[in-house]
Coordinates of C-alpha atoms in Angstrom, one line a residue:
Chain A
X1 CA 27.4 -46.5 8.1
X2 CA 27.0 -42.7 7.4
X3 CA 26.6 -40.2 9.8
X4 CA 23.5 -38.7 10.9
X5 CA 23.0 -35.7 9.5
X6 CA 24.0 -32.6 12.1
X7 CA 21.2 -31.3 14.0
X8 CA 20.1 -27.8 12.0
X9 CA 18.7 -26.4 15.6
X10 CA 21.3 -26.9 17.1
X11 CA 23.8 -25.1 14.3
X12 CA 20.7 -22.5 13.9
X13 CA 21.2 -21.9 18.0
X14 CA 24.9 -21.6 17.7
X15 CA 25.0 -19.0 14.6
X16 CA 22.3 -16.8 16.5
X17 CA 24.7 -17.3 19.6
X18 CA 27.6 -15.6 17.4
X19 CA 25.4 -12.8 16.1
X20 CA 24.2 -12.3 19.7
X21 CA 27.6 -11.8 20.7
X22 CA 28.3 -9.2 18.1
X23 CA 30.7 -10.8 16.1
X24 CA 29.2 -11.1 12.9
X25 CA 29.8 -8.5 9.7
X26 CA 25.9 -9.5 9.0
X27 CA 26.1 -12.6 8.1
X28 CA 26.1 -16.0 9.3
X29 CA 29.4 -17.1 10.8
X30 CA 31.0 -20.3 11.2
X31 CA 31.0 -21.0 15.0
X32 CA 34.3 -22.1 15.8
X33 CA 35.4 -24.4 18.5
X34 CA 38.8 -25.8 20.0
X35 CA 39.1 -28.7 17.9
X36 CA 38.6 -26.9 14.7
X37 CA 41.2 -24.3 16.1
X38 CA 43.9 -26.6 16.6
X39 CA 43.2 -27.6 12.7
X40 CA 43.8 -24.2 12.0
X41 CA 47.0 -23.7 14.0
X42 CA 48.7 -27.3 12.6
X43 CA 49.1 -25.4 9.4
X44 CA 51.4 -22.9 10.9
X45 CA 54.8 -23.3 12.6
X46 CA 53.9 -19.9 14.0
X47 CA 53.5 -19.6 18.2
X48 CA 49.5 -19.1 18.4
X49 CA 50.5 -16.4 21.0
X50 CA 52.8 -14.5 18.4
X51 CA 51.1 -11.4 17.7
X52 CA 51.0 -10.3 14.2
X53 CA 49.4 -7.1 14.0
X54 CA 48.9 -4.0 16.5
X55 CA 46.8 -0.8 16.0
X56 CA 47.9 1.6 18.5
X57 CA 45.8 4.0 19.1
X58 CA 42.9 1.7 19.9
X59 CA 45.3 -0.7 22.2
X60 CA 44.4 -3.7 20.5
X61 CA 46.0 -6.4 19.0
X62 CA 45.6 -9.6 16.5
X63 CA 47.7 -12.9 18.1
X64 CA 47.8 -16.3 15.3
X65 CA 45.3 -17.4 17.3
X66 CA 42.4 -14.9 17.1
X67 CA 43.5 -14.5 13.3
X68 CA 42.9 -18.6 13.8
X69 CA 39.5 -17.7 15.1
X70 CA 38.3 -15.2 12.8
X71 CA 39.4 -16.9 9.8
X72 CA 37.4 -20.1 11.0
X73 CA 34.5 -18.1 11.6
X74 CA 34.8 -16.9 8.0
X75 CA 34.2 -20.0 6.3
X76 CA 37.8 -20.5 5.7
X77 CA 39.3 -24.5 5.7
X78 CA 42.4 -24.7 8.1
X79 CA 44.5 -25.3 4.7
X80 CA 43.5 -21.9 3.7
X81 CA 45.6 -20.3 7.4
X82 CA 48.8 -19.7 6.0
X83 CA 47.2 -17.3 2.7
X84 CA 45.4 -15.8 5.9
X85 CA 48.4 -15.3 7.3
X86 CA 50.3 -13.6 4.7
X87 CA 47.6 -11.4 3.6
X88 CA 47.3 -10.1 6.9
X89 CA 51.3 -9.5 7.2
X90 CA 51.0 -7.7 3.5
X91 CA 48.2 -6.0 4.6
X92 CA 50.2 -4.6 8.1
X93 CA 53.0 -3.2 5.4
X94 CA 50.5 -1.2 3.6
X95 CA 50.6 2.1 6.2
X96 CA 47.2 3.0 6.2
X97 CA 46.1 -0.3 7.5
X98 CA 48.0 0.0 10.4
X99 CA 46.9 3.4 11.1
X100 CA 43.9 5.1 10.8
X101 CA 42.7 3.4 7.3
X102 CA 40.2 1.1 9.3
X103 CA 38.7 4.1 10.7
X104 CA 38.4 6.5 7.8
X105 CA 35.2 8.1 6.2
X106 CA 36.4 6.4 2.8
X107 CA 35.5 3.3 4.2
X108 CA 38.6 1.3 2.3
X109 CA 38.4 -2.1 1.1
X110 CA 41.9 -4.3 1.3
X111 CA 42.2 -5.7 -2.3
X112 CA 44.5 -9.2 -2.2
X113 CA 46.4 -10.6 -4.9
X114 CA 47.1 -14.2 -4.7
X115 CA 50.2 -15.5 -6.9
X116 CA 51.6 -19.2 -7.3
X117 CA 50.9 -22.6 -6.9
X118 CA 48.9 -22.3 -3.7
X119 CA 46.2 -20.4 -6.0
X120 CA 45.5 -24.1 -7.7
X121 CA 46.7 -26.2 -4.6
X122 CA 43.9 -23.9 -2.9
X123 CA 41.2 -24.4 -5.6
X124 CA 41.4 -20.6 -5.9
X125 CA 39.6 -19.1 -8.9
X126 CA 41.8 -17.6 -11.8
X127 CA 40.0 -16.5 -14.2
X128 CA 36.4 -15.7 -14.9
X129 CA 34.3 -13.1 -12.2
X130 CA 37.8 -12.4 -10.4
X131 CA 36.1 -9.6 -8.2
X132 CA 33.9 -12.7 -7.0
X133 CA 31.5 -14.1 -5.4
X134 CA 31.1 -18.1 -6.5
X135 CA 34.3 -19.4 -4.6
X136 CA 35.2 -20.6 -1.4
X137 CA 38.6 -19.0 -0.7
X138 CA 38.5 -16.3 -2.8
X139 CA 35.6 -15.7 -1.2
X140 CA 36.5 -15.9 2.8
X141 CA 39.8 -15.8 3.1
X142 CA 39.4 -11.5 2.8
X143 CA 36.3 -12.0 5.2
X144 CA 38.3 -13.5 7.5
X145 CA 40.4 -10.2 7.3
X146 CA 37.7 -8.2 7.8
X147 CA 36.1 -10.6 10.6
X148 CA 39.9 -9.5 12.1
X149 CA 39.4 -6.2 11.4
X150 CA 36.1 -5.8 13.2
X151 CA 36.7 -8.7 16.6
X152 CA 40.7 -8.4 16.9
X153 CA 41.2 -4.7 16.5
X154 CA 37.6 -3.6 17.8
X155 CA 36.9 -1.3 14.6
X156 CA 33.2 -2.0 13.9
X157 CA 30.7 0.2 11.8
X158 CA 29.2 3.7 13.1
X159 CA 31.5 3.5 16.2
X160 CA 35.3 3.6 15.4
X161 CA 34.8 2.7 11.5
X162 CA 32.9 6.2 10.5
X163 CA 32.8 5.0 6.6
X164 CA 30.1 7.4 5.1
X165 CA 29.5 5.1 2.2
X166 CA 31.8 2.4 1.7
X167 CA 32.1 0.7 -0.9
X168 CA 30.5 -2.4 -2.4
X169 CA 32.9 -5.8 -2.4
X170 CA 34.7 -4.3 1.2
X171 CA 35.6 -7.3 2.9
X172 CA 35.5 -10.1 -0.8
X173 CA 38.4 -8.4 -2.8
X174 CA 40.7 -11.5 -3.4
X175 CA 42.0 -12.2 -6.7
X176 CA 44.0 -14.9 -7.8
X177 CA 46.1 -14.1 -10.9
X178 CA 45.6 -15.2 -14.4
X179 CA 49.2 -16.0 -14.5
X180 CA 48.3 -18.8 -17.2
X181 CA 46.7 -16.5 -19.6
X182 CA 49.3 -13.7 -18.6
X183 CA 51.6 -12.2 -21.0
X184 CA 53.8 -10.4 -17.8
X185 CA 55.8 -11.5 -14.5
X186 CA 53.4 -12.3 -11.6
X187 CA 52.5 -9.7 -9.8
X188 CA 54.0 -11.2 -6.7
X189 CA 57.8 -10.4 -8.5
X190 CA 56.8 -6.6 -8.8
X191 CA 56.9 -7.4 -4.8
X192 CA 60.2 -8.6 -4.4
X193 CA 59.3 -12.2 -4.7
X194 CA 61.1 -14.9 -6.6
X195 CA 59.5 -16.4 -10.1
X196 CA 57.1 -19.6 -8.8
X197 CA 56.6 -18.4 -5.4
X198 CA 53.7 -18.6 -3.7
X199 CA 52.7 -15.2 -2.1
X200 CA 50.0 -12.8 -1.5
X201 CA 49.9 -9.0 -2.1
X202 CA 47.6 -6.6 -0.6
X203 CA 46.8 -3.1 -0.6
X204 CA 43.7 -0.9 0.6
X205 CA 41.0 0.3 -2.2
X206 CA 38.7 3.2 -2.5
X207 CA 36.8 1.6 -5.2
X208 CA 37.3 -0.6 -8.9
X209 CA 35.7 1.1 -11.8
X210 CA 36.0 -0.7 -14.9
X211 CA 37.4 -0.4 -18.7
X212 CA 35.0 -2.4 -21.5
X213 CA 36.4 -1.3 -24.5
X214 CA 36.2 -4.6 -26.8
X215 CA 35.9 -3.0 -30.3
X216 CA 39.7 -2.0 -31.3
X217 CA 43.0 -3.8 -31.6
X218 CA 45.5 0.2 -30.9
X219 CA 46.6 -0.5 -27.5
X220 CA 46.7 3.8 -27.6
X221 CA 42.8 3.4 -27.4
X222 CA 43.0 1.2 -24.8
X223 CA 45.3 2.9 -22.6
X224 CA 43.8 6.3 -23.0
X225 CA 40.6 4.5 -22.2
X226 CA 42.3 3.4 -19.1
X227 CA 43.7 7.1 -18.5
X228 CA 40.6 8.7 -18.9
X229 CA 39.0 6.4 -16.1
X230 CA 42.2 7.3 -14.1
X231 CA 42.1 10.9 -14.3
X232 CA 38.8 11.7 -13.1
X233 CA 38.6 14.5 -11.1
X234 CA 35.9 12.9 -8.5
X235 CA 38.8 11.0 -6.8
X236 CA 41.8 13.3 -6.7
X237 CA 41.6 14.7 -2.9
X238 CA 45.8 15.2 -2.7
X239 CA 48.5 16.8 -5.6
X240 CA 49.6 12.4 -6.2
X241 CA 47.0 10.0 -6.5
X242 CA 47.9 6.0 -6.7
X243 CA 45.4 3.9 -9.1
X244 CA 46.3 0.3 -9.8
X245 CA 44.8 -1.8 -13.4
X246 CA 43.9 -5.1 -13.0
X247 CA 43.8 -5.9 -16.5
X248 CA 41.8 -8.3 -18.2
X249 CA 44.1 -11.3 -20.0
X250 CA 43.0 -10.0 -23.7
X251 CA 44.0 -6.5 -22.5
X252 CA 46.9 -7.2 -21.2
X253 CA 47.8 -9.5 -24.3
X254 CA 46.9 -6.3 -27.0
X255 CA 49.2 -4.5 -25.1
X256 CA 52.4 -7.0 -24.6
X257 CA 51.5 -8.3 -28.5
X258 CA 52.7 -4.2 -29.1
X259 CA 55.8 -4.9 -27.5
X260 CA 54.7 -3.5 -24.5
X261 CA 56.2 -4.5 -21.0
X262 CA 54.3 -4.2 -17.3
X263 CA 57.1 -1.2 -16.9
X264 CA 56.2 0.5 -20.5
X265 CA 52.5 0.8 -19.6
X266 CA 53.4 1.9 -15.9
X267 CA 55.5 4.9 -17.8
X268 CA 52.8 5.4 -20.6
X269 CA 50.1 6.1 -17.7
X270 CA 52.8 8.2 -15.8
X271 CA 52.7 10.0 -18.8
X272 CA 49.3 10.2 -20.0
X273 CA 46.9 10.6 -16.9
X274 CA 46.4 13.9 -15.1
X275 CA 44.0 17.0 -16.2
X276 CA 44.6 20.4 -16.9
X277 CA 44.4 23.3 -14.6
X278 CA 41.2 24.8 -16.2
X279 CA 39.5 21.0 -15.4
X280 CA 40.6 20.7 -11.9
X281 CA 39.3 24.3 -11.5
X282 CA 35.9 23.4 -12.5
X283 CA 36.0 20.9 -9.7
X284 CA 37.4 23.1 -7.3
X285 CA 40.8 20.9 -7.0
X286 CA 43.2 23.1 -8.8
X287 CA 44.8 24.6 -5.3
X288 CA 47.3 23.1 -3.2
X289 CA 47.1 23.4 0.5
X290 CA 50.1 21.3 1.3
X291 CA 49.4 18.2 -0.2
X292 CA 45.0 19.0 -0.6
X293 CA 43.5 19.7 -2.9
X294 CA 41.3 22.8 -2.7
X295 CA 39.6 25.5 -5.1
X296 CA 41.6 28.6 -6.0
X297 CA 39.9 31.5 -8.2
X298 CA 43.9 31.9 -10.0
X299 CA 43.3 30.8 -14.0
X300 CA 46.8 30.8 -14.9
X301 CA 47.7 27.7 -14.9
X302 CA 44.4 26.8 -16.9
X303 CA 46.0 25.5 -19.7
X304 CA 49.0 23.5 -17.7
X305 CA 48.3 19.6 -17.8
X306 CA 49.2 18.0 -13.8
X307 CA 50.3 14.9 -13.8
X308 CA 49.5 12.8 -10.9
X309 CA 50.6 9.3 -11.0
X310 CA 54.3 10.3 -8.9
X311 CA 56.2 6.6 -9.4
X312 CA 55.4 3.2 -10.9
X313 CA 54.6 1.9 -7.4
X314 CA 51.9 4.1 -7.6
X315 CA 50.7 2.3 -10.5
X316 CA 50.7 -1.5 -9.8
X317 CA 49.2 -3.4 -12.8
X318 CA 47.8 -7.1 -12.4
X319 CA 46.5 -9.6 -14.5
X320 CA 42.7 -11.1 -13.6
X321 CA 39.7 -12.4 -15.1
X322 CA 38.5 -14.5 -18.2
X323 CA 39.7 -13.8 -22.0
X324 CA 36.3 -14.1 -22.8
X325 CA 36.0 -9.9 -23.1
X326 CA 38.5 -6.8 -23.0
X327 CA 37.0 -5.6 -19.6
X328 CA 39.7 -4.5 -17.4
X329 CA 39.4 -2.7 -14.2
X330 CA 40.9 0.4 -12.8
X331 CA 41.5 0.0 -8.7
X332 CA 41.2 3.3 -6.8
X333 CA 44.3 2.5 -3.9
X334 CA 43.9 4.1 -0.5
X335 CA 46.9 5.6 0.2
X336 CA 49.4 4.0 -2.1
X337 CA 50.6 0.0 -2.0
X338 CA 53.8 -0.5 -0.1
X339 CA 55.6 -2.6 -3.4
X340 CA 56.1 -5.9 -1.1
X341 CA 54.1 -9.2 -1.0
X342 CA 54.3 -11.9 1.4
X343 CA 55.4 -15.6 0.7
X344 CA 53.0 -18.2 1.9
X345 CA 54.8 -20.2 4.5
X346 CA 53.8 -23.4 6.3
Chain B
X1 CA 30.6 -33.0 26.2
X2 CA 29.7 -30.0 24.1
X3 CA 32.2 -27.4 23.3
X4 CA 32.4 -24.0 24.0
X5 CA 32.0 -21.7 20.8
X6 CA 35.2 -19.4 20.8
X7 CA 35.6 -16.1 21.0
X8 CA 37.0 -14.1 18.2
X9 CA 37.8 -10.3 20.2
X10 CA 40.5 -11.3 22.7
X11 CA 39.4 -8.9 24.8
X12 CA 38.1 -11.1 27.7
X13 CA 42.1 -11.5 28.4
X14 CA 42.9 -7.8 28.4
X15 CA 42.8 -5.8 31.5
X16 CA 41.2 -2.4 31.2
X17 CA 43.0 0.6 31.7
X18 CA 43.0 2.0 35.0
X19 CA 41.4 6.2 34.6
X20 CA 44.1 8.2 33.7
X21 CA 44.5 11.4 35.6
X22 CA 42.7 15.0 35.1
X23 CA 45.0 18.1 35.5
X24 CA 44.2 20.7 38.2
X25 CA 42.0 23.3 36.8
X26 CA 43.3 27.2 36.3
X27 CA 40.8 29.7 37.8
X28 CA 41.2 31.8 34.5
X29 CA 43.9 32.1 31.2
X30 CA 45.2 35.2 32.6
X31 CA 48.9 34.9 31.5
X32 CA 48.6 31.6 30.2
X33 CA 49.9 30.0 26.9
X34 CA 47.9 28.6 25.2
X35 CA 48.5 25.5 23.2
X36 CA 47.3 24.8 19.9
X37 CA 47.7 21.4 18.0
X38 CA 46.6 21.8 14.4
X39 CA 45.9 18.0 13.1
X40 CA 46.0 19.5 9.6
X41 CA 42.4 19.1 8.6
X42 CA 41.0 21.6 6.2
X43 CA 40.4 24.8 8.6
X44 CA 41.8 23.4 11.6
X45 CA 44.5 25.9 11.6
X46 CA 42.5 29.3 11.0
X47 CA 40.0 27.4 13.3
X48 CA 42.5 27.1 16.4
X49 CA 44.6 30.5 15.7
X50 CA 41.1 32.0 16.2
X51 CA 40.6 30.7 18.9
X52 CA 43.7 31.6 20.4
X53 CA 43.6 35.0 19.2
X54 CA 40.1 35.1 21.9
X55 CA 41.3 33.7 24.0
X56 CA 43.9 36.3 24.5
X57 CA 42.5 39.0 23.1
X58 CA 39.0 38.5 25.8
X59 CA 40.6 36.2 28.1
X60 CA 43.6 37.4 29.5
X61 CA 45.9 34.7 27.9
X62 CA 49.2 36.1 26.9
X63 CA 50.2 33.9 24.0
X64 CA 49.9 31.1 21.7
X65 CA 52.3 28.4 21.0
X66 CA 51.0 26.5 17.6
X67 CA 52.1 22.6 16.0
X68 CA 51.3 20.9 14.0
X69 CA 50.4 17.2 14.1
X70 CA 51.9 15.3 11.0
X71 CA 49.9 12.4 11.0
X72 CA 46.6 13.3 11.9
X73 CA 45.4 10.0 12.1
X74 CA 46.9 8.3 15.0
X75 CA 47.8 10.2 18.6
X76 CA 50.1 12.7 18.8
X77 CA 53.9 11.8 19.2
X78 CA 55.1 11.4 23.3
X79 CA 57.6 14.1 22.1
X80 CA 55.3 16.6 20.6
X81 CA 53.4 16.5 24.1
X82 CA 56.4 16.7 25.9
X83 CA 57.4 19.5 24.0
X84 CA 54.2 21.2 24.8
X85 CA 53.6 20.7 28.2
X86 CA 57.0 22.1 29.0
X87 CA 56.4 25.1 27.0
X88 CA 52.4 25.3 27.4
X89 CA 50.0 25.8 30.1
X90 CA 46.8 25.0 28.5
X91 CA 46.0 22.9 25.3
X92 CA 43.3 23.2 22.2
X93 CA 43.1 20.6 19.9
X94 CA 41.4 19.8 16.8
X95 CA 39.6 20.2 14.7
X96 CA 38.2 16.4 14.7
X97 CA 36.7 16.1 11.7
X98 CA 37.3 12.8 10.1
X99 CA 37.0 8.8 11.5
X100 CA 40.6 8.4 12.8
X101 CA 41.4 12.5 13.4
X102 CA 38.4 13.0 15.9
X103 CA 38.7 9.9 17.8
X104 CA 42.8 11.1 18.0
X105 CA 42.0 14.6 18.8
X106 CA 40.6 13.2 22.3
X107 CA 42.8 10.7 22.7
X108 CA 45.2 13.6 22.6
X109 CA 42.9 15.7 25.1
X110 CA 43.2 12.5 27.4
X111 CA 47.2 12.7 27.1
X112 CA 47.7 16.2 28.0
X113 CA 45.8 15.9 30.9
X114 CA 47.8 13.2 32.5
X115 CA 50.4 15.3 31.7
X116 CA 49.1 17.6 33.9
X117 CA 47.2 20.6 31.4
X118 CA 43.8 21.1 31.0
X119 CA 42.5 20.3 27.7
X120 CA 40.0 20.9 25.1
X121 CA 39.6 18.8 22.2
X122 CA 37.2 20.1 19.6
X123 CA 35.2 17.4 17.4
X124 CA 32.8 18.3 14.3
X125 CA 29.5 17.1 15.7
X126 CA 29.1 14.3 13.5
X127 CA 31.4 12.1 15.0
X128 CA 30.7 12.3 18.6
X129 CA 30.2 8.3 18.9
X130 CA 33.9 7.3 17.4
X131 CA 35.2 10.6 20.0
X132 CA 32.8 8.9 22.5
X133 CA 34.3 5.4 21.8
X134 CA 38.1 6.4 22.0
X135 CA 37.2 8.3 25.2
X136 CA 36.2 4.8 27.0
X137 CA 39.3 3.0 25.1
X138 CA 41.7 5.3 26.9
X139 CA 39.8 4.7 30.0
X140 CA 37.7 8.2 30.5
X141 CA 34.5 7.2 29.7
X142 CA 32.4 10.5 29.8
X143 CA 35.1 12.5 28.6
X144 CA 33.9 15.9 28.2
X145 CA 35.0 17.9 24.5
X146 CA 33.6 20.8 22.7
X147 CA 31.5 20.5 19.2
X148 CA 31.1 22.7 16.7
X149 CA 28.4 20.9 13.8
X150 CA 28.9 19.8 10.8
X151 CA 30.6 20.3 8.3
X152 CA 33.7 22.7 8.9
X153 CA 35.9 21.6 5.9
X154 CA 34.0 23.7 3.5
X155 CA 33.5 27.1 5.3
X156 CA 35.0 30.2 4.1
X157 CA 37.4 32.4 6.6
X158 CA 34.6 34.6 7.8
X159 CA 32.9 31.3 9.0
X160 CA 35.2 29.7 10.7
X161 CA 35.9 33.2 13.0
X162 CA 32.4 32.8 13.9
X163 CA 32.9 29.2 14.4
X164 CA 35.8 29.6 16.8
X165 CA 33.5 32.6 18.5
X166 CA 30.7 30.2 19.0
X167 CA 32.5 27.5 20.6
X168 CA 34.4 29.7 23.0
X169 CA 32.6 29.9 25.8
X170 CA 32.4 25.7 25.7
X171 CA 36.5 25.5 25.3
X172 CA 36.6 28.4 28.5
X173 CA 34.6 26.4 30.4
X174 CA 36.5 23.1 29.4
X175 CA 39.6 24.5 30.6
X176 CA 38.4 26.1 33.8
X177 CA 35.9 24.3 35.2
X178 CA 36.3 21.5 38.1
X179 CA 34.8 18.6 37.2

């Protein structure tokens, strides 16, 4: 006997009921009732009245529960609660998210990297189209932090978010790591995690803007490739700037085939990515006005190259995508990442 | 026995804030100290010592007492108000000009009235809703804060006097006025 199929009026009625409500990011949600709740929450040994993130300045707060909520109303399956989880708590270390990062005019996107076995337990995708779309929780589990974002903490667009642009892919950043086709540590051990854990790291983006250069085997070219894309003055608004790579396996595998550890091409960026005095002049960003940026009509230091990558942290490298092209992506960070992920705990 | 869809905001649980109080109004800024909180936005420093220097100069004030905020994101520190309203008796603050910094500048404004000084926050026009918003969050809906337009970050020192000149009379009248 099969069931009847559900009654599309009916679910019609109940998604127009949530958009009524003013719930929705624009599109459809998953209405979510008490039953499919209490799925949710028998994946977690955490109280559903724990609270696990606060932003002060708007009084709010985000309890297991509403995170239970929002991640249902996402699309997410109740196995999917404890990544939730965990990407949230990664996402509270990074300090812009719980200050005013939600609110800013740069409109940030959180970026989450997904490490471990719970990527294949999860039926996560690892390889090709890692920005997305095409699967399910890759797909909602950073909608479900963005659902939070907007219903838990009360920050919705053109009231207290004031993004002027945004940026495309804001609430679908979640990648899950090529670890298979990775020549390097997961990225979840660059924070603090064991080897074989599963964990989830997050930080907040400005924007990706990405490296094809498929034509040479001199991982020089490639990473002054990767330093040109860096150094461009368009994003440098402070003296230090923090700009993750989320490099493609065949990338990645030029580089660590020249003997080249995650640490060696942290350094060699360090090193290589900045402009001179004369370019940041042109752009009216050779001044410093505390830590901004501003123009100043004083040439001498025309011909002085600025560094502005301050510390590895600054430069967190991860490994994402198909080996099917050497396209590798530079992530603009918001802020800088707070070098810690969170383990995903039942 | 249908079920009721849930709802995602928690806020149905929370109680709202009861209206926090307005300080007593000066009849003028004869011998007063003024209060500036710089938030560290590009020009909100000339921007408020300007003002000051009006205020004083036209105004009767006798000095200025300037800090700055070091995050300008989120509400100033309970200390930093402390600080000022012991040392202070009226307070300018600003320049809003960002998401987070504007709706902070009048949560700020809303903090140093309960403490008992009148106020002025100053916004950059173009985000009067997220000032508006904050405004009802800390329970003051209608919250009253002087504007100057768009955009202040990229005006040259001459502009931003005339700036501060123009939105004098609005900050006078902030400070002053009975509701």
């Amino acid at each position: 006997m099969t069931r009847p199929t559900p009654d599309p009026e009916e679910a019609q009625a109940a998604i127009e009921y949530c958009y009524a409500q003013g719930w929705s990011d624009g599109l459809p949600l998953v209405p979510a009732s008490q039953p499919l709740i209490e799925r949710f929450l028998a994946t977690t040994s955490k109280d559903p009245a724990e609270i696990i993130g606060e932003l002060e300045q708007v009084g709010r707060n985000c309890t297991v529960y509403l995170a239970a909520v929002n991640a249902a109303m996402a699309g997410c399956l109740p196995e999917y609660f404890p990544v939730v989880l965990a990407a949230f708590d990664a996402l509270m270390h990074e300090r812009a998210a719980r200050g005013g990062g939600w609110q800013s005019t740069s409109g940030p996107a959180p970026m989450i990297v997904v490490n471990g076995p719970v990527r294949h337990e999860l039926g996560f995708n690892t390889h090709g189209g890692a920005f997305g779309p095409g699967f399910r929780p890759n797909a909602t589990i950073p909608r479900a932090i963005g659902l939070i974002i907007r219903n838990a903490f009360g920050i919705r667009p053109h009231v207290l978010e004031q993004a002027t642009q945004g940026l495309p892919g804001r609430w679908s950043i979640c990648l899950a790591e090529n670890e298979e086709e990775s020549p390097w540590p997961p990225f979840a051990e660059d924070g603090g995690q064991p080897a074989g854990a599963s964990a989830v790291s997050a930080t907040l983006l400005r924007t990706c803007e990405f490296v094809d250069n498929r034509h040479t085997q001199d991982p020089e070219h490639v990473l002054n490739d990767i330093a040109d894309t860096i150094s461009r003055t368009g994003s440098l608004i402070f003296r230090d700037t923090s700009a993750g790579v989320v490099f493609c396996p065949e990338h990645a595998q030029t580089l660590a085939t020249a003997g080249l550890t995650k640490q060696d091409v942290q350094a060699w960026l360090i090193e290589h990515c900045g402009r001179t005095g004369a370019d940041l002049r042109r752009a009216g960003k050779n001044g410093l006005r505390g830590i901004a940026r501003f123009a100043d009509a004083d040439t001498s230091a025309d011909d002085t190259f600025t560094r502005i990558l301050p510390s590895p942290r600054h430069v967190p490298i991860v490994v994402a995508g198909a080996r099917n092209a050497a396209i590798s992506m530079v992530v603009r960070i918001f802020g800088e990442w707070s070098g810690t992920a969170t383990e995903v705990t039942k | 026995m249908p079920y009721p869809i849930l709802d995602p905001t928690g806020t149905t649980t929370t109680a709202t804030r009861p209206r926090p109080p307005r300080a007593p109004r000066r009849r003028d800024l004869r011998g007063a100290t003024v209060g500036l909180l710089v938030n560290t936005k590009q020009n909100a420093a000339p921007f408020l010592d300007e003002l000051g220097r009006l205020l004083v100069a036209e105004h009767g004030a006798t000095a200025t007492m300037a800090r700055t905020k070091v995050n300008f994101a989120a509400p100033a520190p309970g200390e930093l108000i402390k600080e000022m309203t012991t040392s202070c008796d009226v307070i300018i603050t600003g320049i809003g000009d960002c998401g987070s910094c504007s709706a902070s500048a009048v949560a700020d404004g809303i903090a140093f009235e309960a403490a008992g000084l009148p106020a002025a926050a100053i916004c950059s026009d173009a985000f009067r809703v997220t000032a508006d918003a904050m405004a009802e969050i800390r329970g003051v809906p209608g919250y009253r804060y002087a504007t100057t337009p768009h955009p202040v970050a990229v005006l040259n020192p001459d502009q931003v006097k005339q700036r501060a000149a123009q939105v004098l009379d609005d900050v006078m009248n902030l400070l002053t006025e009975p509701e």
